[in-house]
Amino acid sequence: ADPMTTGTAFALASVSKTATAAVVLQLVEEGRLSLDQQVAPLLPAFDMHPKITVRQLLDHTSGLPDFFLSAKIDRQLRKDKSATWTAEQTWAYVPDKRPKPGRFWIYSNSNYLLLGELVRAVTGRPLAEEVRERLLDPLELESAWFQAEEDPRAKDTVAYRLVAASGGALRPVPVARKSDVMPFRSVITAAGGAGSLAATAEDAARWIQAFAGGDVLTPAMQREMLADVARTSALKPRLPYGLGIQALPIAGRYALGHSGRFLGFRNVVRYLPAEGVTIAVLTNQGAKDPTRIAESLLKIVLPPLPAAGPSASPSAAP
């Protein structure tokens, strides 16, 4: 097996949602979209509730269930791992039972599949081109790329799953044959705007620091993105979520970022505004939560938190 280095790239999985969100929010800044605009008229090929808005796609309050939770799509994706899927093919696996928009917080890849298509509808260009031109090139993220649409820009890795072996042990087994798309082409193209980026840990960290730290959006849009965390909190989400960003404490400290999980990949990328520290832990396995590794590393590099006081409160926003 090849050793991991800082130059090894991984599938970012749902960390990619932050880039999709960033492009959409820039289009809002430019007046080409608005957050409370209804999406259905712009995407007639996708049957959805007419009142679903751009904001509801970004913060997972649209009511759309997740296509990846369909047992049928899993079988189809594995049947031909080298296939290229269209957004319309993926959309066919979104369950029909859908609550009305705005009633619940449901984390769903379906929202970001649609946002990727929304970018195409508004700009006339694929999401991959907008991400490259607006984000990756200006920030000089040279080892990040949009998988299946662009050639790899760093040494990639093989995804592993753990299977039971004799004596109760677990052994790693590759999820798919090594290819130029991690973990494999069908799942990445099916995900679209929900999970197509790949990068090294260094570039993943640089990206989230730029996005969460205010280098990508105007100050007003940055405030809007983070203020949405309070808006979604009324729906008691599984984790604090704004417009394409998680506001989840790590090691007892306020942090912004995103986690990601694919078959054979599991990642966490967090920016700590008060400390000015960013951490990215990318792994090519799906069983163990890398947040524990990130917390252990942060405890090494950061001074201990005081025993009490406002700075120890993970919910205290900066």
mmCIF file of C-alpha atoms in Angstrom:
data_model
loop_
_atom_site.group_PDB
_atom_site.id
_atom_site.type_symbol
_atom_site.label_atom_id
_atom_site.label_comp_id
_atom_site.label_asym_id
_atom_site.label_seq_id
_atom_site.Cartn_x
_atom_site.Cartn_y
_atom_site.Cartn_z
ATOM 1 C CA ALA A 1 0.000 0.000 0.000
ATOM 2 C CA ASP A 2 1.178 3.527 -0.720
ATOM 3 C CA PRO A 3 1.950 5.662 2.346
ATOM 4 C CA MET A 4 -0.261 8.678 3.030
ATOM 5 C CA THR A 5 1.393 12.070 2.668
ATOM 6 C CA THR A 6 0.219 15.684 2.792
ATOM 7 C CA GLY A 7 0.061 15.412 -0.998
ATOM 8 C CA THR A 8 -2.500 12.589 -0.952
ATOM 9 C CA ALA A 9 -5.965 13.596 -2.143
ATOM 10 C CA PHE A 10 -9.285 12.238 -0.910
ATOM 11 C CA ALA A 11 -12.915 12.477 -1.991
ATOM 12 C CA LEU A 12 -14.316 15.332 0.110
ATOM 13 C CA ALA A 13 -17.849 13.909 -0.015
ATOM 14 C CA SER A 14 -20.287 16.341 1.638
ATOM 15 C CA VAL A 15 -17.579 18.891 2.409
ATOM 16 C CA SER A 16 -18.187 19.687 -1.285
ATOM 17 C CA LYS A 17 -21.544 21.214 -0.314
ATOM 18 C CA THR A 18 -19.710 24.271 1.011
ATOM 19 C CA ALA A 19 -18.344 25.009 -2.482
ATOM 20 C CA THR A 20 -21.748 24.537 -4.117
ATOM 21 C CA ALA A 21 -23.255 26.858 -1.498
ATOM 22 C CA ALA A 22 -20.516 29.432 -2.071
ATOM 23 C CA VAL A 23 -21.270 29.608 -5.818
ATOM 24 C CA VAL A 24 -25.019 29.935 -5.188
ATOM 25 C CA LEU A 25 -24.475 32.664 -2.569
ATOM 26 C CA GLN A 26 -22.224 34.565 -4.986
ATOM 27 C CA LEU A 27 -25.003 34.389 -7.587
ATOM 28 C CA VAL A 28 -27.343 35.859 -4.973
ATOM 29 C CA GLU A 29 -24.812 38.649 -4.340
ATOM 30 C CA GLU A 30 -24.772 39.352 -8.083
ATOM 31 C CA GLY A 31 -28.565 39.616 -8.190
ATOM 32 C CA ARG A 32 -28.929 36.587 -10.452
ATOM 33 C CA LEU A 33 -30.802 34.673 -7.740
ATOM 34 C CA SER A 34 -32.475 35.556 -4.451
ATOM 35 C CA LEU A 35 -32.540 33.427 -1.321
ATOM 36 C CA ASP A 36 -36.320 33.389 -1.051
ATOM 37 C CA GLN A 37 -36.894 32.810 -4.764
ATOM 38 C CA GLN A 38 -38.893 29.716 -5.710
ATOM 39 C CA VAL A 39 -36.795 27.148 -7.525
ATOM 40 C CA ALA A 40 -39.335 25.078 -9.491
ATOM 41 C CA PRO A 41 -39.737 27.543 -12.404
ATOM 42 C CA LEU A 42 -35.974 27.459 -13.026
ATOM 43 C CA LEU A 43 -35.782 23.652 -12.965
ATOM 44 C CA PRO A 44 -38.824 22.349 -14.856
ATOM 45 C CA ALA A 45 -37.251 18.902 -15.372
ATOM 46 C CA PHE A 46 -37.395 18.235 -11.624
ATOM 47 C CA ASP A 47 -40.804 17.662 -10.048
ATOM 48 C CA MET A 48 -40.788 19.488 -6.708
ATOM 49 C CA HIS A 49 -43.071 21.457 -4.414
ATOM 50 C CA PRO A 50 -43.632 24.879 -6.029
ATOM 51 C CA LYS A 51 -42.841 26.744 -2.803
ATOM 52 C CA ILE A 52 -39.325 25.341 -2.273
ATOM 53 C CA THR A 53 -36.867 28.248 -2.182
ATOM 54 C CA VAL A 54 -33.142 28.632 -2.761
ATOM 55 C CA ARG A 55 -32.684 29.178 0.984
ATOM 56 C CA GLN A 56 -34.517 25.955 1.815
ATOM 57 C CA LEU A 57 -32.236 23.968 -0.470
ATOM 58 C CA LEU A 58 -29.156 25.549 1.094
ATOM 59 C CA ASP A 59 -30.182 24.928 4.728
ATOM 60 C CA HIS A 60 -31.980 21.564 4.265
ATOM 61 C CA THR A 61 -35.480 22.783 5.117
ATOM 62 C CA SER A 62 -37.024 21.982 1.708
ATOM 63 C CA GLY A 63 -38.606 18.736 2.903
ATOM 64 C CA LEU A 64 -36.932 16.785 0.091
ATOM 65 C CA PRO A 65 -35.795 13.336 1.243
ATOM 66 C CA ASP A 66 -32.320 12.040 0.393
ATOM 67 C CA PHE A 67 -31.909 9.977 -2.781
ATOM 68 C CA PHE A 68 -28.912 8.189 -1.250
ATOM 69 C CA LEU A 69 -31.211 6.617 1.344
ATOM 70 C CA SER A 70 -32.933 4.614 -1.385
ATOM 71 C CA ALA A 71 -31.913 0.945 -1.371
ATOM 72 C CA LYS A 72 -32.627 0.834 -5.101
ATOM 73 C CA ILE A 73 -30.085 3.525 -6.004
ATOM 74 C CA ASP A 74 -27.361 1.729 -4.079
ATOM 75 C CA ARG A 75 -27.856 -1.415 -6.164
ATOM 76 C CA GLN A 76 -27.835 0.561 -9.416
ATOM 77 C CA LEU A 77 -24.712 2.524 -8.520
ATOM 78 C CA ARG A 78 -22.805 -0.639 -7.671
ATOM 79 C CA LYS A 79 -24.035 -2.515 -10.741
ATOM 80 C CA ASP A 80 -21.905 -0.367 -13.054
ATOM 81 C CA LYS A 81 -19.404 1.674 -11.056
ATOM 82 C CA SER A 82 -17.910 3.228 -14.202
ATOM 83 C CA ALA A 83 -21.232 4.679 -15.402
ATOM 84 C CA THR A 84 -21.826 8.422 -15.656
ATOM 85 C CA TRP A 85 -25.124 9.490 -14.132
ATOM 86 C CA THR A 86 -27.188 12.565 -14.954
ATOM 87 C CA ALA A 87 -28.995 14.646 -12.340
ATOM 88 C CA GLU A 88 -32.296 13.518 -13.849
ATOM 89 C CA GLN A 89 -31.340 9.866 -13.331
ATOM 90 C CA THR A 90 -30.469 10.545 -9.693
ATOM 91 C CA TRP A 91 -33.652 12.554 -9.132
ATOM 92 C CA ALA A 92 -35.737 9.489 -10.028
ATOM 93 C CA TYR A 93 -34.627 7.954 -6.702
ATOM 94 C CA VAL A 94 -35.864 10.801 -4.497
ATOM 95 C CA PRO A 95 -38.739 9.253 -2.504
ATOM 96 C CA ASP A 96 -42.232 10.477 -3.382
ATOM 97 C CA LYS A 97 -43.308 10.966 0.237
ATOM 98 C CA ARG A 98 -42.187 14.530 0.940
ATOM 99 C CA PRO A 99 -43.284 16.881 3.739
ATOM 100 C CA LYS A 100 -44.157 20.453 2.868
ATOM 101 C CA PRO A 101 -41.165 22.837 2.689
ATOM 102 C CA GLY A 102 -40.220 24.724 5.842
ATOM 103 C CA ARG A 103 -41.733 22.205 8.266
ATOM 104 C CA PHE A 104 -38.692 20.049 9.065
ATOM 105 C CA TRP A 105 -34.908 20.052 8.893
ATOM 106 C CA ILE A 106 -33.920 17.004 6.846
ATOM 107 C CA TYR A 107 -30.275 16.683 5.838
ATOM 108 C CA SER A 108 -30.566 15.662 2.195
ATOM 109 C CA ASN A 109 -28.195 15.317 -0.733
ATOM 110 C CA SER A 110 -31.209 15.965 -2.981
ATOM 111 C CA ASN A 111 -31.040 19.657 -2.041
ATOM 112 C CA TYR A 112 -27.491 20.045 -3.297
ATOM 113 C CA LEU A 113 -28.096 17.979 -6.414
ATOM 114 C CA LEU A 114 -30.721 20.610 -7.301
ATOM 115 C CA LEU A 115 -28.430 23.508 -6.348
ATOM 116 C CA GLY A 116 -25.830 22.211 -8.794
ATOM 117 C CA GLU A 117 -28.472 22.154 -11.509
ATOM 118 C CA LEU A 118 -29.669 25.597 -10.449
ATOM 119 C CA VAL A 119 -26.169 26.978 -11.035
ATOM 120 C CA ARG A 120 -26.242 25.483 -14.529
ATOM 121 C CA ALA A 121 -29.701 26.971 -15.218
ATOM 122 C CA VAL A 122 -28.671 30.472 -14.102
ATOM 123 C CA THR A 123 -25.166 30.637 -15.583
ATOM 124 C CA GLY A 124 -25.499 28.321 -18.578
ATOM 125 C CA ARG A 125 -22.363 26.507 -17.415
ATOM 126 C CA PRO A 126 -21.744 23.319 -15.402
ATOM 127 C CA LEU A 127 -21.192 23.696 -11.664
ATOM 128 C CA ALA A 128 -17.642 22.353 -12.114
ATOM 129 C CA GLU A 129 -16.692 25.350 -14.288
ATOM 130 C CA GLU A 130 -18.183 27.860 -11.843
ATOM 131 C CA VAL A 131 -16.413 26.225 -8.884
ATOM 132 C CA ARG A 132 -13.116 26.279 -10.791
ATOM 133 C CA GLU A 133 -13.402 29.899 -11.965
ATOM 134 C CA ARG A 134 -14.928 31.420 -8.828
ATOM 135 C CA LEU A 135 -13.249 29.440 -6.050
ATOM 136 C CA LEU A 136 -10.454 26.978 -6.789
ATOM 137 C CA ASP A 137 -8.324 29.080 -9.147
ATOM 138 C CA PRO A 138 -8.647 32.439 -7.322
ATOM 139 C CA LEU A 139 -7.734 30.781 -4.012
ATOM 140 C CA GLU A 140 -4.883 28.852 -5.713
ATOM 141 C CA LEU A 141 -6.175 25.508 -4.462
ATOM 142 C CA GLU A 142 -4.004 23.605 -6.892
ATOM 143 C CA SER A 143 -4.661 20.119 -5.478
ATOM 144 C CA ALA A 144 -8.467 20.437 -5.480
ATOM 145 C CA TRP A 145 -10.690 19.428 -8.372
ATOM 146 C CA PHE A 146 -14.247 18.583 -9.379
ATOM 147 C CA GLN A 147 -14.245 14.831 -9.875
ATOM 148 C CA ALA A 148 -15.506 13.210 -13.090
ATOM 149 C CA GLU A 149 -15.516 16.649 -14.763
ATOM 150 C CA GLU A 150 -11.804 17.440 -14.327
ATOM 151 C CA ASP A 151 -8.618 15.378 -14.365
ATOM 152 C CA PRO A 152 -7.092 14.575 -10.952
ATOM 153 C CA ARG A 153 -4.724 17.260 -9.674
ATOM 154 C CA ALA A 154 -3.038 15.234 -6.939
ATOM 155 C CA LYS A 155 -2.254 11.611 -6.096
ATOM 156 C CA ASP A 156 -5.564 9.984 -5.247
ATOM 157 C CA THR A 157 -6.281 7.132 -2.868
ATOM 158 C CA VAL A 158 -8.328 3.955 -2.728
ATOM 159 C CA ALA A 159 -11.455 3.837 -0.558
ATOM 160 C CA TYR A 160 -11.757 0.971 1.920
ATOM 161 C CA ARG A 161 -14.566 -0.646 3.832
ATOM 162 C CA LEU A 162 -14.029 -2.888 6.853
ATOM 163 C CA VAL A 163 -15.351 -6.448 6.698
ATOM 164 C CA ALA A 164 -15.438 -9.085 9.406
ATOM 165 C CA ALA A 165 -12.576 -11.558 9.370
ATOM 166 C CA SER A 166 -11.971 -14.702 11.404
ATOM 167 C CA GLY A 167 -11.518 -14.257 15.134
ATOM 168 C CA GLY A 168 -13.678 -11.141 15.258
ATOM 169 C CA ALA A 169 -11.088 -8.965 13.529
ATOM 170 C CA LEU A 170 -11.837 -6.483 10.760
ATOM 171 C CA ARG A 171 -9.931 -6.329 7.513
ATOM 172 C CA PRO A 172 -9.923 -3.502 4.962
ATOM 173 C CA VAL A 173 -11.295 -4.297 1.506
ATOM 174 C CA PRO A 174 -11.220 -1.813 -1.406
ATOM 175 C CA VAL A 175 -14.637 -0.364 -2.238
ATOM 176 C CA ALA A 176 -13.825 -0.394 -5.944
ATOM 177 C CA ARG A 177 -10.932 -0.868 -8.318
ATOM 178 C CA LYS A 178 -8.555 2.055 -8.455
ATOM 179 C CA SER A 179 -9.721 4.638 -10.982
ATOM 180 C CA ASP A 180 -9.429 8.373 -11.615
ATOM 181 C CA VAL A 181 -12.647 9.001 -9.621
ATOM 182 C CA MET A 182 -12.882 8.327 -5.861
ATOM 183 C CA PRO A 183 -14.560 6.108 -4.709
ATOM 184 C CA PHE A 184 -16.025 5.401 -8.185
ATOM 185 C CA ARG A 185 -17.594 7.281 -11.082
ATOM 186 C CA SER A 186 -21.264 6.335 -10.743
ATOM 187 C CA VAL A 187 -21.601 7.539 -7.145
ATOM 188 C CA ILE A 188 -19.744 10.815 -7.780
ATOM 189 C CA THR A 189 -21.716 11.724 -10.885
ATOM 190 C CA ALA A 190 -24.961 10.772 -9.122
ATOM 191 C CA ALA A 191 -24.045 13.103 -6.247
ATOM 192 C CA GLY A 192 -23.332 16.137 -8.446
ATOM 193 C CA GLY A 193 -23.322 19.309 -6.358
ATOM 194 C CA ALA A 194 -23.783 17.273 -3.177
ATOM 195 C CA GLY A 195 -20.342 15.670 -3.142
ATOM 196 C CA SER A 196 -18.034 15.820 -6.157
ATOM 197 C CA LEU A 197 -14.897 17.603 -4.963
ATOM 198 C CA ALA A 198 -11.569 16.006 -4.127
ATOM 199 C CA ALA A 199 -8.547 17.631 -2.484
ATOM 200 C CA THR A 200 -5.597 17.158 -0.188
ATOM 201 C CA ALA A 201 -6.129 17.898 3.508
ATOM 202 C CA GLU A 202 -4.048 21.056 3.120
ATOM 203 C CA ASP A 203 -6.267 22.475 0.385
ATOM 204 C CA ALA A 204 -9.433 21.331 2.168
ATOM 205 C CA ALA A 205 -8.274 23.311 5.208
ATOM 206 C CA ARG A 206 -7.358 26.350 3.118
ATOM 207 C CA TRP A 207 -10.762 26.224 1.422
ATOM 208 C CA ILE A 208 -12.805 26.069 4.619
ATOM 209 C CA GLN A 209 -10.771 28.861 6.187
ATOM 210 C CA ALA A 210 -11.504 31.061 3.158
ATOM 211 C CA PHE A 211 -15.213 30.185 3.053
ATOM 212 C CA ALA A 212 -15.936 30.257 6.789
ATOM 213 C CA GLY A 213 -13.505 33.105 7.420
ATOM 214 C CA GLY A 214 -15.168 35.576 5.062
ATOM 215 C CA ASP A 215 -12.796 35.629 2.072
ATOM 216 C CA VAL A 216 -15.319 34.286 -0.456
ATOM 217 C CA LEU A 217 -18.516 36.236 0.253
ATOM 218 C CA THR A 218 -19.352 39.868 1.036
ATOM 219 C CA PRO A 219 -19.646 40.695 4.763
ATOM 220 C CA ALA A 220 -23.426 41.022 4.398
ATOM 221 C CA MET A 221 -23.773 37.607 2.742
ATOM 222 C CA GLN A 222 -21.420 36.078 5.302
ATOM 223 C CA ARG A 223 -23.692 37.344 8.083
ATOM 224 C CA GLU A 224 -26.735 35.975 6.247
ATOM 225 C CA MET A 225 -25.080 32.575 5.879
ATOM 226 C CA LEU A 226 -24.344 32.313 9.592
ATOM 227 C CA ALA A 227 -27.580 33.945 10.787
ATOM 228 C CA ASP A 228 -29.452 31.120 9.092
ATOM 229 C CA VAL A 229 -28.170 28.803 11.854
ATOM 230 C CA ALA A 230 -30.592 30.529 14.232
ATOM 231 C CA ARG A 231 -33.385 30.241 11.670
ATOM 232 C CA THR A 232 -32.990 26.472 11.269
ATOM 233 C CA SER A 233 -32.544 25.937 15.038
ATOM 234 C CA ALA A 234 -36.302 26.414 15.445
ATOM 235 C CA LEU A 235 -36.743 23.113 13.579
ATOM 236 C CA LYS A 236 -34.383 21.308 16.009
ATOM 237 C CA PRO A 237 -31.864 20.092 13.416
ATOM 238 C CA ARG A 238 -29.599 17.141 14.094
ATOM 239 C CA LEU A 239 -26.679 19.591 13.933
ATOM 240 C CA PRO A 240 -26.523 23.417 13.751
ATOM 241 C CA TYR A 241 -26.720 24.326 10.062
ATOM 242 C CA GLY A 242 -26.785 27.596 8.131
ATOM 243 C CA LEU A 243 -26.580 28.284 4.394
ATOM 244 C CA GLY A 244 -24.273 25.446 3.411
ATOM 245 C CA ILE A 245 -22.242 25.433 6.595
ATOM 246 C CA GLN A 246 -22.242 23.585 9.910
ATOM 247 C CA ALA A 247 -21.725 25.622 13.110
ATOM 248 C CA LEU A 248 -20.637 22.703 15.233
ATOM 249 C CA PRO A 249 -18.307 22.974 18.243
ATOM 250 C CA ILE A 250 -15.135 20.917 18.272
ATOM 251 C CA ALA A 251 -12.941 20.298 21.309
ATOM 252 C CA GLY A 252 -15.285 22.613 23.226
ATOM 253 C CA ARG A 253 -14.712 25.553 20.876
ATOM 254 C CA TYR A 254 -16.995 27.351 18.410
ATOM 255 C CA ALA A 255 -16.222 26.129 14.896
ATOM 256 C CA LEU A 256 -17.530 26.392 11.344
ATOM 257 C CA GLY A 257 -17.131 23.877 8.558
ATOM 258 C CA HIS A 258 -18.546 20.633 7.248
ATOM 259 C CA SER A 259 -18.183 16.894 7.540
ATOM 260 C CA GLY A 260 -18.366 14.390 4.723
ATOM 261 C CA ARG A 261 -19.029 10.698 4.285
ATOM 262 C CA PHE A 262 -19.036 8.439 1.262
ATOM 263 C CA LEU A 263 -18.637 4.704 0.891
ATOM 264 C CA GLY A 264 -14.983 4.349 1.913
ATOM 265 C CA PHE A 265 -14.353 7.993 2.880
ATOM 266 C CA ARG A 266 -15.045 9.982 6.038
ATOM 267 C CA ASN A 267 -13.879 13.560 6.643
ATOM 268 C CA VAL A 268 -14.165 16.546 8.937
ATOM 269 C CA VAL A 269 -13.001 20.087 8.133
ATOM 270 C CA ARG A 270 -13.402 22.872 10.730
ATOM 271 C CA TYR A 271 -12.350 26.515 11.106
ATOM 272 C CA LEU A 272 -12.136 27.973 14.617
ATOM 273 C CA PRO A 273 -12.658 31.744 14.198
ATOM 274 C CA ALA A 274 -11.623 32.791 17.711
ATOM 275 C CA GLU A 275 -8.360 30.859 17.518
ATOM 276 C CA GLY A 276 -7.667 31.430 13.813
ATOM 277 C CA VAL A 277 -7.004 27.711 13.471
ATOM 278 C CA THR A 278 -8.223 25.355 10.751
ATOM 279 C CA ILE A 279 -8.114 21.570 10.830
ATOM 280 C CA ALA A 280 -8.903 18.991 8.156
ATOM 281 C CA VAL A 281 -8.851 15.256 8.801
ATOM 282 C CA LEU A 282 -9.553 13.215 5.661
ATOM 283 C CA THR A 283 -9.686 9.412 5.775
ATOM 284 C CA ASN A 284 -10.199 6.635 3.232
ATOM 285 C CA GLN A 285 -12.502 4.570 5.430
ATOM 286 C CA GLY A 286 -16.126 5.007 6.433
ATOM 287 C CA ALA A 287 -16.346 3.334 9.847
ATOM 288 C CA LYS A 288 -14.538 5.616 12.313
ATOM 289 C CA ASP A 289 -15.437 9.265 12.930
ATOM 290 C CA PRO A 290 -12.375 11.462 12.208
ATOM 291 C CA THR A 291 -13.735 14.149 14.566
ATOM 292 C CA ARG A 292 -12.037 12.311 17.453
ATOM 293 C CA ILE A 293 -8.688 12.601 15.705
ATOM 294 C CA ALA A 294 -9.316 16.290 15.011
ATOM 295 C CA GLU A 295 -10.211 16.940 18.653
ATOM 296 C CA SER A 296 -7.077 15.167 19.874
ATOM 297 C CA LEU A 297 -4.882 17.186 17.506
ATOM 298 C CA LEU A 298 -6.508 20.472 18.528
ATOM 299 C CA LYS A 299 -5.879 19.713 22.195
ATOM 300 C CA ILE A 300 -2.180 19.396 21.356
ATOM 301 C CA VAL A 301 -1.864 22.679 19.446
ATOM 302 C CA LEU A 302 -4.269 24.875 21.468
ATOM 303 C CA PRO A 303 -3.959 25.985 25.095
ATOM 304 C CA PRO A 304 -6.378 24.305 27.535
ATOM 305 C CA LEU A 305 -9.808 25.875 27.871
ATOM 306 C CA PRO A 306 -10.576 27.625 31.156
ATOM 307 C CA ALA A 307 -12.644 25.547 33.558
ATOM 308 C CA ALA A 308 -15.595 27.949 33.321
ATOM 309 C CA GLY A 309 -16.619 31.188 31.662
ATOM 310 C CA PRO A 310 -18.063 32.271 28.328
ATOM 311 C CA SER A 311 -15.024 31.202 26.300
ATOM 312 C CA ALA A 312 -15.634 27.601 27.347
ATOM 313 C CA SER A 313 -19.136 27.634 25.930
ATOM 314 C CA PRO A 314 -19.158 25.881 22.549
ATOM 315 C CA SER A 315 -22.397 27.593 21.604
ATOM 316 C CA ALA A 316 -21.102 31.125 22.075
ATOM 317 C CA ALA A 317 -20.833 32.584 18.602
ATOM 318 C CA PRO A 318 -17.987 35.020 17.917
#
